XYZ file of C-alpha atoms in Angstrom:
345
model
C 6.058 6.171 -18.274
C 6.952 9.601 -17.201
C 7.346 10.759 -20.750
C 4.137 9.347 -22.082
C 2.294 10.717 -18.994
C 3.681 14.159 -19.787
C 2.749 13.705 -23.515
C -0.907 12.879 -22.708
C -1.097 15.546 -20.245
C 0.178 18.257 -22.750
C -0.858 16.961 -26.178
C -4.532 18.186 -25.933
C -2.850 21.739 -25.471
C -1.023 21.560 -28.604
C -3.621 19.866 -30.650
C -5.756 22.814 -29.783
C -3.420 25.077 -31.171
C -4.486 23.889 -34.751
C -8.274 24.418 -34.605
C -7.911 26.550 -37.702
C -6.557 23.444 -39.730
C -9.294 20.952 -39.275
C -7.832 18.618 -41.700
C -4.433 18.207 -39.791
C -6.113 18.549 -36.327
C -8.119 15.381 -37.458
C -4.783 13.720 -38.615
C -2.510 14.085 -35.728
C -5.749 13.156 -33.131
C -4.512 9.548 -33.389
C -0.903 10.127 -32.317
C -1.362 9.814 -28.760
C -2.379 6.207 -29.174
C 1.342 5.550 -30.074
C 2.119 5.957 -26.305
C 0.632 2.577 -25.516
C 2.582 0.250 -27.933
C 5.255 -1.643 -26.098
C 7.230 -4.874 -26.338
C 5.339 -6.459 -23.461
C 2.121 -7.283 -25.040
C 0.303 -10.050 -23.116
C -0.964 -12.990 -25.189
C -3.466 -13.937 -22.352
C -4.743 -10.282 -22.999
C -4.664 -10.774 -26.639
C -7.017 -13.655 -26.764
C -9.170 -11.822 -24.114
C -9.415 -8.888 -26.973
C -10.048 -11.298 -29.824
C -13.086 -12.548 -28.079
C -14.281 -9.343 -26.992
C -14.044 -8.260 -30.712
C -16.291 -11.185 -31.633
C -18.846 -10.270 -29.257
C -18.900 -6.460 -30.678
C -19.623 -7.966 -33.943
C -22.059 -10.655 -32.912
C -24.063 -8.078 -30.872
C -24.297 -5.687 -34.066
C -21.880 -2.965 -33.010
C -19.433 -3.400 -35.877
C -20.180 0.615 -36.455
C -18.361 1.009 -32.689
C -15.310 -1.185 -33.542
C -13.039 1.778 -33.465
C -14.525 3.397 -30.388
C -13.404 0.126 -28.296
C -9.955 -0.023 -29.975
C -8.062 2.151 -27.519
C -9.259 0.197 -24.415
C -8.461 -3.188 -26.048
C -5.250 -1.642 -26.952
C -4.999 -0.883 -23.269
C -5.753 -4.602 -22.173
C -3.157 -6.013 -24.439
C -0.314 -3.696 -23.492
C -1.341 -4.015 -19.645
C 2.070 -5.751 -18.706
C 4.215 -2.707 -19.247
C 2.274 -0.750 -16.631
C 3.274 -3.332 -13.940
C 6.918 -2.584 -14.821
C 6.921 1.435 -13.407
C 6.748 2.325 -9.761
C 3.522 4.600 -9.027
C 5.517 6.850 -6.486
C 8.738 7.132 -8.476
C 6.974 8.073 -11.515
C 4.716 10.834 -9.868
C 7.533 11.772 -7.884
C 9.099 12.840 -11.279
C 5.863 14.664 -12.028
C 5.424 16.838 -9.426
C 6.553 20.240 -11.140
C 4.116 19.021 -13.983
C 1.404 18.822 -11.684
C 2.225 22.378 -9.990
C 2.509 23.887 -13.472
C -1.004 22.354 -14.840
C -2.725 23.415 -11.679
C -1.501 27.227 -11.858
C -2.426 27.009 -15.610
C -6.356 25.644 -14.644
C -6.362 28.559 -11.785
C -5.616 31.199 -14.625
C -8.399 29.665 -16.645
C -10.806 29.968 -13.671
C -10.099 33.496 -13.125
C -9.135 34.851 -16.407
C -11.140 32.731 -18.814
C -9.405 30.653 -21.572
C -7.172 32.074 -24.150
C -8.138 33.218 -27.528
C -7.302 30.096 -29.085
C -8.733 27.796 -26.482
C -12.256 29.514 -27.093
C -11.885 29.363 -30.591
C -11.383 25.438 -30.396
C -14.226 25.150 -28.151
C -16.478 26.897 -30.314
C -14.993 25.258 -33.719
C -16.831 21.869 -33.209
C -13.733 19.744 -33.263
C -13.921 18.785 -29.670
C -15.603 15.274 -28.752
C -17.971 17.609 -26.467
C -20.011 20.771 -27.083
C -19.197 24.073 -25.676
C -21.624 24.020 -22.746
C -19.590 21.486 -21.102
C -16.721 24.092 -20.534
C -19.018 27.115 -19.341
C -21.710 26.782 -16.923
C -23.920 29.718 -16.190
C -21.125 31.771 -17.171
C -18.661 29.939 -14.731
C -15.569 28.589 -16.419
C -15.139 24.920 -15.768
C -11.187 24.774 -16.402
C -9.565 21.719 -18.064
C -5.790 23.057 -18.088
C -4.222 21.631 -20.895
C -6.093 18.339 -20.784
C -8.528 16.839 -23.216
C -11.610 17.831 -20.908
C -12.658 18.402 -17.466
C -12.974 15.011 -16.283
C -8.968 14.163 -17.555
C -7.945 17.302 -15.548
C -9.860 16.016 -12.424
C -8.560 12.757 -12.459
C -5.113 14.221 -12.523
C -5.786 15.908 -9.587
C -7.079 12.710 -7.712
C -4.016 10.865 -8.868
C -1.622 13.198 -7.046
C -4.034 13.334 -4.274
C -3.254 9.930 -3.382
C 0.465 10.277 -3.946
C 0.721 12.840 -1.477
C -1.559 11.135 1.000
C 0.709 8.280 1.073
C 3.634 10.384 1.001
C 2.309 12.376 4.107
C 2.367 15.489 2.354
C -0.505 17.440 4.007
C 0.038 21.147 2.129
C 0.306 19.298 -1.133
C -2.612 17.057 -0.340
C -5.033 20.330 0.291
C -3.756 21.403 -2.742
C -5.075 18.815 -4.626
C -8.314 18.579 -3.121
C -8.676 22.233 -3.805
C -7.740 21.672 -7.315
C -10.028 18.618 -7.494
C -13.003 21.063 -6.485
C -11.995 23.760 -8.919
C -11.819 21.313 -12.046
C -15.388 20.401 -11.383
C -16.099 16.954 -12.737
C -18.793 16.075 -10.326
C -18.713 12.380 -10.719
C -14.877 12.176 -10.366
C -15.106 14.462 -7.517
C -17.848 12.245 -5.711
C -16.144 8.596 -6.754
C -12.789 9.997 -5.241
C -14.352 11.187 -1.950
C -15.803 7.660 -1.423
C -12.582 6.024 -2.377
C -10.814 8.093 0.279
C -13.488 6.941 2.651
C -12.946 3.557 1.994
C -8.925 3.431 2.323
C -9.244 5.432 5.262
C -12.167 4.457 7.585
C -12.431 0.860 6.168
C -8.750 0.057 6.279
C -9.180 -2.860 8.870
C -11.265 -4.522 6.167
C -9.720 -6.993 3.549
C -9.043 -5.361 0.318
C -11.777 -7.254 -1.635
C -14.233 -5.932 0.881
C -13.056 -2.423 0.727
C -13.570 -2.679 -2.825
C -17.078 -4.210 -2.897
C -18.243 -1.551 -0.041
C -16.753 1.396 -2.068
C -18.761 -0.010 -5.116
C -21.717 -0.384 -3.248
C -21.691 3.143 -1.456
C -21.143 4.461 -4.944
C -24.430 2.509 -6.147
C -26.287 3.940 -3.086
C -25.191 7.611 -3.321
C -26.017 7.149 -7.333
C -29.380 5.980 -6.577
C -29.914 8.635 -4.116
C -29.265 11.389 -6.721
C -31.781 9.968 -8.863
C -34.717 9.690 -6.323
C -33.807 11.847 -3.488
C -31.904 14.782 -4.959
C -34.851 16.293 -6.600
C -37.263 15.853 -3.699
C -34.725 17.675 -1.352
C -34.334 20.657 -3.647
C -37.928 20.739 -4.852
C -37.028 21.411 -8.545
C -39.614 21.938 -11.006
C -40.052 19.939 -14.224
C -40.156 21.513 -17.560
C -42.623 19.399 -19.661
C -41.653 21.398 -23.078
C -37.906 20.283 -22.772
C -38.315 17.280 -20.645
C -35.368 18.607 -18.474
C -35.476 19.587 -14.659
C -33.997 23.071 -14.230
C -31.489 21.728 -11.693
C -28.995 20.328 -14.483
C -27.625 18.147 -16.835
C -27.809 14.811 -14.637
C -31.996 14.917 -14.695
C -31.414 14.998 -18.719
C -29.353 11.994 -18.332
C -32.178 10.289 -16.316
C -35.011 10.941 -18.988
C -32.299 9.713 -21.583
C -31.857 6.837 -19.644
C -35.582 5.743 -19.318
C -36.043 6.590 -22.894
C -33.478 4.076 -23.726
C -34.848 1.577 -21.724
C -38.048 1.959 -23.240
C -37.091 1.184 -26.438
C -35.158 -1.741 -25.588
C -36.515 -5.230 -25.511
C -35.461 -8.322 -23.132
C -33.353 -9.437 -26.061
C -31.362 -6.326 -25.940
C -30.234 -6.830 -22.296
C -29.495 -10.596 -23.035
C -27.638 -10.259 -26.512
C -27.096 -6.767 -27.029
C -27.722 -4.486 -29.667
C -28.584 -7.032 -32.185
C -31.712 -5.024 -33.788
C -29.660 -1.776 -33.741
C -32.249 0.026 -31.529
C -29.313 1.882 -29.861
C -26.543 3.374 -32.177
C -25.473 6.144 -30.014
C -21.764 6.046 -28.713
C -22.152 7.175 -25.016
C -24.974 7.365 -22.478
C -23.171 8.781 -19.734
C -23.377 5.567 -17.794
C -20.957 2.845 -18.742
C -22.938 0.016 -17.097
C -26.089 0.769 -18.836
C -24.107 1.375 -22.106
C -22.322 -1.844 -22.119
C -25.540 -3.944 -21.316
C -27.470 -2.324 -24.106
C -24.593 -2.557 -26.611
C -23.388 -6.344 -25.395
C -25.778 -7.836 -23.758
C -25.525 -9.233 -20.079
C -22.926 -11.736 -20.822
C -20.787 -8.979 -23.049
C -20.981 -6.817 -19.936
C -19.926 -9.420 -17.441
C -17.113 -10.749 -20.050
C -15.672 -7.001 -19.961
C -15.616 -6.611 -16.388
C -13.786 -10.165 -15.910
C -10.647 -8.598 -17.391
C -10.486 -6.876 -14.046
C -10.608 -9.901 -11.840
C -6.881 -10.301 -11.823
C -5.994 -6.820 -10.563
C -3.428 -7.355 -7.752
C -5.614 -5.542 -4.705
C -3.648 -3.366 -2.353
C -4.711 0.030 -1.047
C -3.615 1.899 -4.043
C -5.324 -0.391 -6.422
C -8.775 -0.422 -4.333
C -8.559 3.544 -4.486
C -8.250 4.011 -8.122
C -10.751 0.952 -8.998
C -13.026 2.548 -6.613
C -12.916 5.813 -8.729
C -13.418 3.828 -12.165
C -16.510 1.981 -10.611
C -18.109 5.250 -9.251
C -17.166 7.488 -12.284
C -18.743 4.678 -14.398
C -22.159 5.681 -13.244
C -21.938 9.030 -14.509
C -19.794 8.732 -17.733
C -18.780 6.193 -20.469
C -15.265 6.363 -19.153
C -13.863 3.695 -21.301
C -14.300 5.441 -24.452
C -11.714 8.277 -23.402
C -8.007 7.059 -23.961
C -6.734 10.331 -21.974
C -8.558 9.198 -18.952
C -8.068 5.440 -19.189
C -4.337 5.519 -20.092
C -3.750 7.020 -16.337
C -6.138 4.792 -15.144
C -4.443 1.947 -16.015
C -0.944 3.088 -14.759
C -2.840 3.911 -11.158
C -4.083 0.567 -10.798
C -1.586 -1.831 -12.539
C 1.522 -0.034 -11.367
C 3.758 -1.138 -8.568
C 3.514 0.378 -5.318
């Protein structure tokens, strides 16, 4: 597991060096998927995935079949994560955490290297160059696939340092969490820490439910309260409020909901109304694609999680961040999520 996490942390850095050769770049981009293969596949998970693929086909999402493939591979090979110790694995990767954090700090103060800038502007990445620069400020991603992956890496070690009572290193991980700058993961991590620290007398199930409800309340608050507090104006020509991209997402969600019918919510994308891969909200995305029944079926996979403080912390982050991103389509994000949730404590 140590080697696989190491590969996923560094592979994007190596891949970006090949920006000058789009053909080679597009060939090796699938190599990280090899890290999931293991002799311990789950027959139960395989049955789950086969039914899930039937739902994808039945709801008219055949074109997105390969987009769902990475998460389904993680479903199938879930047992392999259960064989590894969370603490023992991260203990061996502390030096990697220090090195990659220092590289992120370098990017923050000195900017991206020439080949990183060339990669950002090449169009080969999944996201545009604007996601790495906001108002001329650098959003460091270190060697990771993107800013959210780097931020979650910091959240991963923040919990490790917390349970090991390494206060100085915990402080550094919190600082790095803020530096990396994925607001969705930062908010979700704060909520996760709030749950495991202030609600520790509750059962793990109640902690998880309260963590989700707190994430939902904050999400709704951002939609309705945030604009009123800061009194931002509305630009009718661009349909985007000036205070940032979050409001742009809200208008996209409203537009998608206006285009959708009740049949979309019940049976998914049967009329091909919604063909985009992402909405920046996993809940809405899955409901529009798969319908409410497909949505419920997808999340039913996680019902067998063995709840403890660690799984509550990381699953709270997953549920919270799902309000702000289509997280399941990032293999670089979901692999460490599965390790964090299912590994032995």
